[in-house]
Coordinates of C-alpha atoms and ligand atoms in Angstrom, one line a residue:
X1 CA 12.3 2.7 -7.7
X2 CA 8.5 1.9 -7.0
X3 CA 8.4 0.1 -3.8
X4 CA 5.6 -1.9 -2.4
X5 CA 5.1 0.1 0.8
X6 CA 6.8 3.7 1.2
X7 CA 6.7 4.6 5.0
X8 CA 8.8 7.8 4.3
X9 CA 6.9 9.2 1.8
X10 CA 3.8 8.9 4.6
X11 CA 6.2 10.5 6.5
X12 CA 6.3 13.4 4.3
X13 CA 3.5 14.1 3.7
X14 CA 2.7 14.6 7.2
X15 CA 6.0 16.0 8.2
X16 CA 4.6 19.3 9.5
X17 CA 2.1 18.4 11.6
X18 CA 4.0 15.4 12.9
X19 CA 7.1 17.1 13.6
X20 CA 4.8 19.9 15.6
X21 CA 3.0 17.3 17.7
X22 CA 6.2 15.5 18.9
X23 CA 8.0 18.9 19.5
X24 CA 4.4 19.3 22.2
X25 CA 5.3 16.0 23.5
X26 CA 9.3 16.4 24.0
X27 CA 8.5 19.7 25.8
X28 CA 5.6 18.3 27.6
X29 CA 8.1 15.8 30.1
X30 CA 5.6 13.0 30.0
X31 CA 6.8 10.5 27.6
X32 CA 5.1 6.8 28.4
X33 CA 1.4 6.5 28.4
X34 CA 0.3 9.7 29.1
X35 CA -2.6 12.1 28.0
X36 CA -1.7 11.4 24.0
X37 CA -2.4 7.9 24.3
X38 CA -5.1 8.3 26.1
X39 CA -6.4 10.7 23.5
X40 CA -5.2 8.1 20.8
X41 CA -7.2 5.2 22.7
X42 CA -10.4 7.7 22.5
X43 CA -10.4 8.8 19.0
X44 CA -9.5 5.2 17.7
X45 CA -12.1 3.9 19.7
X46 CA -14.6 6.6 18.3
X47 CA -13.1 5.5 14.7
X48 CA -14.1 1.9 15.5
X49 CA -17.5 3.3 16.3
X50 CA -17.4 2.8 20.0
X51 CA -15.7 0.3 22.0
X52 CA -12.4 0.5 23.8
X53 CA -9.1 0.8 22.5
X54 CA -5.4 0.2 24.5
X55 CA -2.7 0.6 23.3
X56 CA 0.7 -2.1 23.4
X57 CA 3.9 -1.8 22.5
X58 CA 3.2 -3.9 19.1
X59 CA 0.7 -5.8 16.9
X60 CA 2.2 -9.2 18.3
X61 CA 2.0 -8.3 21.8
X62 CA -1.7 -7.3 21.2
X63 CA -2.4 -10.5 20.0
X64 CA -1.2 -11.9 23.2
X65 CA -2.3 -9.8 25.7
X66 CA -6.2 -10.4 23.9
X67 CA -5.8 -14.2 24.3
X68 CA -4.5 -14.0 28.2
X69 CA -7.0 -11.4 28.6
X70 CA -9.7 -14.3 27.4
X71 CA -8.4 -17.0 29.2
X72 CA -6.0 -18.5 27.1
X73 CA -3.0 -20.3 29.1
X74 CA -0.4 -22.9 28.6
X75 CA -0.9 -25.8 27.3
X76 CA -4.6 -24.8 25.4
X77 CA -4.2 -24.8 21.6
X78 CA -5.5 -21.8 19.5
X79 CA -6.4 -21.9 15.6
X80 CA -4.8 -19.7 12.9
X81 CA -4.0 -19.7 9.8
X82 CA -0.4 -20.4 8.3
X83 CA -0.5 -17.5 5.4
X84 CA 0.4 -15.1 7.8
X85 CA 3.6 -13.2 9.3
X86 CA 5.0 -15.4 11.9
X87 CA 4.2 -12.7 14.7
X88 CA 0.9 -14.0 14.7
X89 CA 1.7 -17.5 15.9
X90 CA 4.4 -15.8 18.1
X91 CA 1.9 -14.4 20.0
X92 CA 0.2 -17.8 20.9
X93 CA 3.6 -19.6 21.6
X94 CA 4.6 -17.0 24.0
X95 CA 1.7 -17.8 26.0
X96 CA 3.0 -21.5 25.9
X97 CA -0.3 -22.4 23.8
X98 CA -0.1 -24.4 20.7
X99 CA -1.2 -23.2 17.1
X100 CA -3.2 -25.1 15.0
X101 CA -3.4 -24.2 11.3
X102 CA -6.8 -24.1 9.6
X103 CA -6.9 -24.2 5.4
X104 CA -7.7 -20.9 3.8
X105 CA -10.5 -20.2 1.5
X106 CA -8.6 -19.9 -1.6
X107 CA -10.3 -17.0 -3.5
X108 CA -10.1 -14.5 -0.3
X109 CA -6.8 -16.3 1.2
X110 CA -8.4 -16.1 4.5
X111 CA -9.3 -18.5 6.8
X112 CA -11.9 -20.8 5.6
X113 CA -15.0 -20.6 7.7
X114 CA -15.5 -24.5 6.9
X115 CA -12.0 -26.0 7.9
X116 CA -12.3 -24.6 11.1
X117 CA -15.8 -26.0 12.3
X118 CA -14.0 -29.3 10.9
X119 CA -10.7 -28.9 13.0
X120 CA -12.9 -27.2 15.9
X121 CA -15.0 -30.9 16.0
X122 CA -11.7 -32.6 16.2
X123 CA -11.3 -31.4 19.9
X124 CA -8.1 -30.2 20.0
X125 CA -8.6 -28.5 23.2
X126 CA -8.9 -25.3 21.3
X127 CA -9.6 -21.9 23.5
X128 CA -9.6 -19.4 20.8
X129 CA -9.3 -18.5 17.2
X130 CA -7.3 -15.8 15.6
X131 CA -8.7 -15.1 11.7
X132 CA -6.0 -12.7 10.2
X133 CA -8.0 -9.8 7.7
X134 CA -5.0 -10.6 5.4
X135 CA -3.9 -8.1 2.8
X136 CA -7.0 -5.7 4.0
X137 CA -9.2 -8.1 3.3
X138 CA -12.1 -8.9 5.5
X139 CA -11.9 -12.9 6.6
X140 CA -15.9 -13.9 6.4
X141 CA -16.3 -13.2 10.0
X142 CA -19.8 -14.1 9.9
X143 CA -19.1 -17.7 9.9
X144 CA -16.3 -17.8 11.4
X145 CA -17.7 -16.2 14.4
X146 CA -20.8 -18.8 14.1
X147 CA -18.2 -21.4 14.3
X148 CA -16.5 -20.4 17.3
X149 CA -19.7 -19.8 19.4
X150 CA -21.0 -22.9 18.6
X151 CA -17.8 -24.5 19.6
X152 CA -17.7 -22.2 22.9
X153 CA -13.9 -21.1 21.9
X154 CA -13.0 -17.2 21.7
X155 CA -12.3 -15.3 18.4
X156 CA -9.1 -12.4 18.5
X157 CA -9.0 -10.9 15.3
X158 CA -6.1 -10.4 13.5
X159 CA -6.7 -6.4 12.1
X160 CA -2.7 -6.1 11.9
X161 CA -3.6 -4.6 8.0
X162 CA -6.9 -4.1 7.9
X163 CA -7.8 -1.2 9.5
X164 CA -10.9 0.9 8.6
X165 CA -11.8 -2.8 6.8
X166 CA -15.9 -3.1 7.0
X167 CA -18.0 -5.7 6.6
X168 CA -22.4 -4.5 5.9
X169 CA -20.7 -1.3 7.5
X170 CA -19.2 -2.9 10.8
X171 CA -15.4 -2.5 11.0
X172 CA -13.7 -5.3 11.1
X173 CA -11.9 -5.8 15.0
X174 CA -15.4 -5.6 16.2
X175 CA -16.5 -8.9 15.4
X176 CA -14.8 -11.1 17.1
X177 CA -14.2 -11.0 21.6
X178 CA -11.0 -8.7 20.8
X179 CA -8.9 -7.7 18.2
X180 CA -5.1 -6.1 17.7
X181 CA -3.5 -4.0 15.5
X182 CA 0.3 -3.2 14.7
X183 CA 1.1 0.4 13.6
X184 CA 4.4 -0.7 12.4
X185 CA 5.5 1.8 9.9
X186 CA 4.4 0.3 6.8
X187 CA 0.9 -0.9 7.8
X188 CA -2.4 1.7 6.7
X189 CA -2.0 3.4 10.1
X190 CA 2.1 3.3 10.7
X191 CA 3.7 4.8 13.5
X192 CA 6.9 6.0 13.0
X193 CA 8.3 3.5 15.4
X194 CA 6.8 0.3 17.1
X195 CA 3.4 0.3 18.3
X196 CA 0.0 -1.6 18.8
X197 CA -3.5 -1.8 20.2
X198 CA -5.7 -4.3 21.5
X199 CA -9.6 -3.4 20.6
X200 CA -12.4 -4.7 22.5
X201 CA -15.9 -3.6 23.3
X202 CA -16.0 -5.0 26.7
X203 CA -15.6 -2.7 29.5
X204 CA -14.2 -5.7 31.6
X205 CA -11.9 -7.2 29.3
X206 CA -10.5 -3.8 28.7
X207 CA -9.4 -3.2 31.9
X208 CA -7.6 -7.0 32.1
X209 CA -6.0 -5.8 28.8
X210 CA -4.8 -2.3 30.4
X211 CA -3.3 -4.6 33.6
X212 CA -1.4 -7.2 31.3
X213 CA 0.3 -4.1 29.5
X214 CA 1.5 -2.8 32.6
X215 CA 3.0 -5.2 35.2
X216 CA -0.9 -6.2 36.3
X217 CA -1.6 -2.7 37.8
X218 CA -4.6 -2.1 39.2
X219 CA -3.2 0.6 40.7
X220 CA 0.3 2.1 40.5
X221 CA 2.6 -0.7 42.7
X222 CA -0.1 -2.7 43.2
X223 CA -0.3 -5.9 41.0
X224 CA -3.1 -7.7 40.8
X225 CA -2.4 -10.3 37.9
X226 CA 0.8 -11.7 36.4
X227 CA 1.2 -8.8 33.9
X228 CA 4.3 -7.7 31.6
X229 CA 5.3 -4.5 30.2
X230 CA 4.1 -3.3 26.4
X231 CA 3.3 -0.1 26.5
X232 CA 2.6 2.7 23.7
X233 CA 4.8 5.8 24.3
X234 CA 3.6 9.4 23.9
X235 CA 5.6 10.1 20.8
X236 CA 4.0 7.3 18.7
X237 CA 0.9 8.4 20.5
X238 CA 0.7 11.4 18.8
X239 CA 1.9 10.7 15.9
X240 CA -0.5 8.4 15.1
X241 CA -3.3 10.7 16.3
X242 CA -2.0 12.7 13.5
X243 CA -2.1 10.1 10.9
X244 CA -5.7 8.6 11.9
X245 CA -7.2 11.8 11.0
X246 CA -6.3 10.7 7.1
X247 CA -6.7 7.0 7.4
X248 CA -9.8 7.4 5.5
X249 CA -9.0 9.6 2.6
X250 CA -5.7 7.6 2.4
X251 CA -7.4 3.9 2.5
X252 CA -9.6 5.6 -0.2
X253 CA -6.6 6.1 -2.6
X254 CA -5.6 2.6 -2.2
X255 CA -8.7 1.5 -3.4
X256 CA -8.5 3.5 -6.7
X257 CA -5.3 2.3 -7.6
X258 CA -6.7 -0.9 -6.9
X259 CA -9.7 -0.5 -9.1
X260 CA -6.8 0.7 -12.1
X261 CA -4.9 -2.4 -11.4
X262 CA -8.1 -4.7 -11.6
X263 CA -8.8 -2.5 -14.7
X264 CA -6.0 -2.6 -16.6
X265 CA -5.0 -5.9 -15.8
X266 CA -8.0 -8.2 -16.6
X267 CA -7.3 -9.5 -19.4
X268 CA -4.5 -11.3 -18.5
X269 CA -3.9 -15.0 -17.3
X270 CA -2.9 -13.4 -13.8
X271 CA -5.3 -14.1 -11.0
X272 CA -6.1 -10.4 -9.4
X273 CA -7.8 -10.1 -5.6
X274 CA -11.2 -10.3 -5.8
X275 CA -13.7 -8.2 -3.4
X276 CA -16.3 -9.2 -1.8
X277 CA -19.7 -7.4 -2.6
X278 CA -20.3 -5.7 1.0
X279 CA -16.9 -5.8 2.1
X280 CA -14.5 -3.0 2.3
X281 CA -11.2 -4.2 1.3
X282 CA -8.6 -1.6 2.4
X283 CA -5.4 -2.8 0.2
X284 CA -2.7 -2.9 2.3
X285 CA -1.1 -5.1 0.0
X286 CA -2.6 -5.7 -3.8
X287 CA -1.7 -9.1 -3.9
X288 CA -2.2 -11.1 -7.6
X289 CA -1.3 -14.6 -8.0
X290 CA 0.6 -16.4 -10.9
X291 CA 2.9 -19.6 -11.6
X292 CA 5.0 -17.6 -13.0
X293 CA 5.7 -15.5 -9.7
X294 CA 9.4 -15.4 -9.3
X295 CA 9.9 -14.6 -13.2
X296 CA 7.7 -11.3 -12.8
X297 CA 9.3 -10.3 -9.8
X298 CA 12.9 -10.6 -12.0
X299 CA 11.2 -8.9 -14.5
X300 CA 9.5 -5.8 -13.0
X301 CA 13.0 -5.4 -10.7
X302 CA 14.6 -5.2 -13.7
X303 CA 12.2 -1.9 -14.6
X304 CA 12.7 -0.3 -11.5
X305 CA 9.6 -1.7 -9.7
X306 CA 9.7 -3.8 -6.5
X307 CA 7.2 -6.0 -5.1
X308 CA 6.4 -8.0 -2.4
X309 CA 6.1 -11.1 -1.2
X310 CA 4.1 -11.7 1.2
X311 CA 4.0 -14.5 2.7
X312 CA 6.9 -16.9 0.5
X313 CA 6.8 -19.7 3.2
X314 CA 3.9 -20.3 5.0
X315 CA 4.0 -21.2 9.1
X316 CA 4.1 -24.6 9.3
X317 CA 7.0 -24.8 7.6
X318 CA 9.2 -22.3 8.9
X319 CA 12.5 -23.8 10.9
X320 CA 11.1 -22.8 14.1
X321 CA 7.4 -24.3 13.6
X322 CA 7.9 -27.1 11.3
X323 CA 5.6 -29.6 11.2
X324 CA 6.0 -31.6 8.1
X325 CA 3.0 -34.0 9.0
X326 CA 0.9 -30.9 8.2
X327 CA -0.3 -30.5 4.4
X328 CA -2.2 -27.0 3.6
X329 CA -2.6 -27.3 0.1
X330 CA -4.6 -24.2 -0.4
X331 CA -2.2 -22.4 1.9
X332 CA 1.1 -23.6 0.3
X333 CA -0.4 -22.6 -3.5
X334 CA -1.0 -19.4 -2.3
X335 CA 2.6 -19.0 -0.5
X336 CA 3.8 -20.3 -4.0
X337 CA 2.2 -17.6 -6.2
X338 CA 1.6 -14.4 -4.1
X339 CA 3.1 -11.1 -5.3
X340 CA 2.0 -7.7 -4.2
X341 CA 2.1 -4.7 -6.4
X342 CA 3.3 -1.6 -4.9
X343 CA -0.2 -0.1 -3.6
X344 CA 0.4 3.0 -0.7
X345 CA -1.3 6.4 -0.9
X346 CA 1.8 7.9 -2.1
X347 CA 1.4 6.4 -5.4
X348 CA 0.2 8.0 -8.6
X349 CA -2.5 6.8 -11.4
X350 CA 0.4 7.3 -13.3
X351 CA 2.5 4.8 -11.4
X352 CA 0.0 2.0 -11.4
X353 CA 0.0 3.0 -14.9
X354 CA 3.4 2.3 -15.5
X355 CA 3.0 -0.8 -13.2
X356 CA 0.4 -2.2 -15.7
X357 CA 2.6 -1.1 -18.6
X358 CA 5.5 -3.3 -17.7
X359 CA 2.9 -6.0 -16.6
X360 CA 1.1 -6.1 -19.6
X361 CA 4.7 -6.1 -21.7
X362 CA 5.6 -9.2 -20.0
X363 CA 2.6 -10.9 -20.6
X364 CA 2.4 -10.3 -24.3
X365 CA 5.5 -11.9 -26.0
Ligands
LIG401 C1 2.4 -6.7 11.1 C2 1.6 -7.9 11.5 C3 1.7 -8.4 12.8 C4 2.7 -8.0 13.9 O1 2.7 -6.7 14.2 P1 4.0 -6.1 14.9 O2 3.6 -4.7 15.2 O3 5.1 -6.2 13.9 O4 4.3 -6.9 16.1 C5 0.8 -9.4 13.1 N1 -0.1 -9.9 12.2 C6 -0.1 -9.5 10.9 C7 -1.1 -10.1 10.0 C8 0.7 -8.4 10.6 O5 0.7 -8.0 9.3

């Protein structure tokens, strides 16, 4: 069976030099934020090109700690989009803020730079905004960012699969005031376990972040904030100091199978993800959109290939957020259509290949 993401096989292809770097870390007696996640914090800081990296206990915790750590309290609102995982509005309602949904572009599927001037001139008493790099896909933090400044509110991005995205060069989590990342297990750089970082590139705002993840410790027994505890332990620590050293080669190979899919599959009615020229797109999910959605799903199932959905029902109308006042057309199409390929750096040409065959089969009665 093809699957869309394959955390085991990542696994396994690492399983030596993991396995020796958490046998270092069982015999070494420190277990919870120790020297690998400090050395974790300083080579994923020196991957983001600078800047200063702390890591959490996961990618929704890093999205709230980055919006305390700016300011945002109870009672403020914060815009997102709706085409995400709910962790990311989560993170804003465990703060006690409100979310605000803002329309999505509908050729990248990210947040459209134009809806949110327009809902940020509604004043909604918005604090910050949290564009999500969906699918590994670069939101057009250009204007996104001029929005927000000229509004005054802060911008946490959303780099939960995106990283070693780029924009003209620039990773993308540098952009905005602060950004998070998840390593859950299936995201570009997976842990094998929970985990998460906030980035930022102030020196300030780091150390509020590194308080909030640890009971508001300036120093040890000494709070100096309302803080919590979401903390990265040494075994996921090193194991993802393991795996950074290949997030490169291995975001690399999900762009060629990417490029085959766009290849082969061209021709077809299906719409495919479209880059933009400048961006780096990093695949985490290959994501095509058709009507017909639900009937290739049963279809490729049926061959032994599984894909994802991702997302089926978008935030606003979830159970536990529904607002049915809200209409998201752009948002709701996509929810409607989405389906993502299997695309991980385990895969072969060959797979994609066989992908495309059964694609192509179904498309041409
Ligand atoms: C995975 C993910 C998160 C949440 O990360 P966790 O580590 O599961 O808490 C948030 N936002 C997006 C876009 C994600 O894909």
């Amino acid at each position: 069976m093809l699957l869309p993401a394959d955390p085991k096989a990542n696994y396994l292809a690492h399983a030596d030099e993991i396995r020796a770097a958490i046998d270092r870390v069982l015999a070494s007696g420190y277990y919870i934020l120790g020297s690998e996640v400090e050395s974790f914090e300083k080579e994923f800081s020196l991957y983001q090109d600078g800047g200063y990296t702390i890591g959490v206990a996961n990618g929704t915790e890093a999205i709230e700690l980055a919006l305390r750590a700016l300011g945002v309290k109870a009672g403020d609102s914060v815009a997102t989009v709706a085409n995400t995982v709910t962790a990311t509005v989560s993170a804003i309602e465990q703060i006690g803020a409100k979310p605000v949904f803002v329309e999505i572009d509908p050729v990248t599927m990210t947040m459209s730079p134009g809806a949110l001037a327009a809902v940020l001139e509604k004043n909604l008493g918005i604090r910050a905004v949290v564009p999500v790099h969906l699918y590994g896909q670069p939101a057009d933090m250009a204007a996104i960012a001029a929005a927000a400044n000229r509004a005054g509110v802060k911008v946490v991005e959303d780099c939960a699969q995106a990283h070693g995205a780029a924009i003209g060069g620039r990773k993308v989590g540098t952009f905005g005031d602060a950004a998070a990342f998840s390593f859950y297990p299936t995201k570009n750089l997976g842990a094998l376990g929970d985990g998460g970082a906030v980035f930022v590139r102030d020196e300030k705002l780091a150390g509020i972040v590194r308080q909030l993840r640890q009971y508001g410790w300036r120093e040890r027994y000494i709070s100096e904030m309302p803080g919590r505890n979401s903390r990265l332990d040494e075994i996921q620590a090193t194991i993802l100091r393991v795996k950074l050293k290949y997030l490169e080669a291995e975001n690399a190979t999900r762009r060629e199978l990417a490029d085959r899919y766009l290849e082969r599959l061209k021709n077809t009615a299906l719409r495919l993800p479209q880059t933009v020229a400048g961006q780096i797109h990093v695949f985490h999910q290959f994501t095509l959109r058709t009507p017909k959605r639900e009937a290739l799903r049963a279809y490729l199932l049926g061959q032994g290939i599984s894909c994802g959905i991702l997302y089926p029902v978008p935030v606003h109308r979830q159970p536990a957020f529904a607002d049915t006042a809200l209409v998201l057309p752009e948002t709701e199409r996509a929810c409607d259509e989405v389906l993502c390929l299997p695309c991980h750096p385990a895969l072969t040409r060959a797979d994609v290949d066989r992908v495309c065959d059964e694609i192509l089969r179904w498309a041409t009665p």
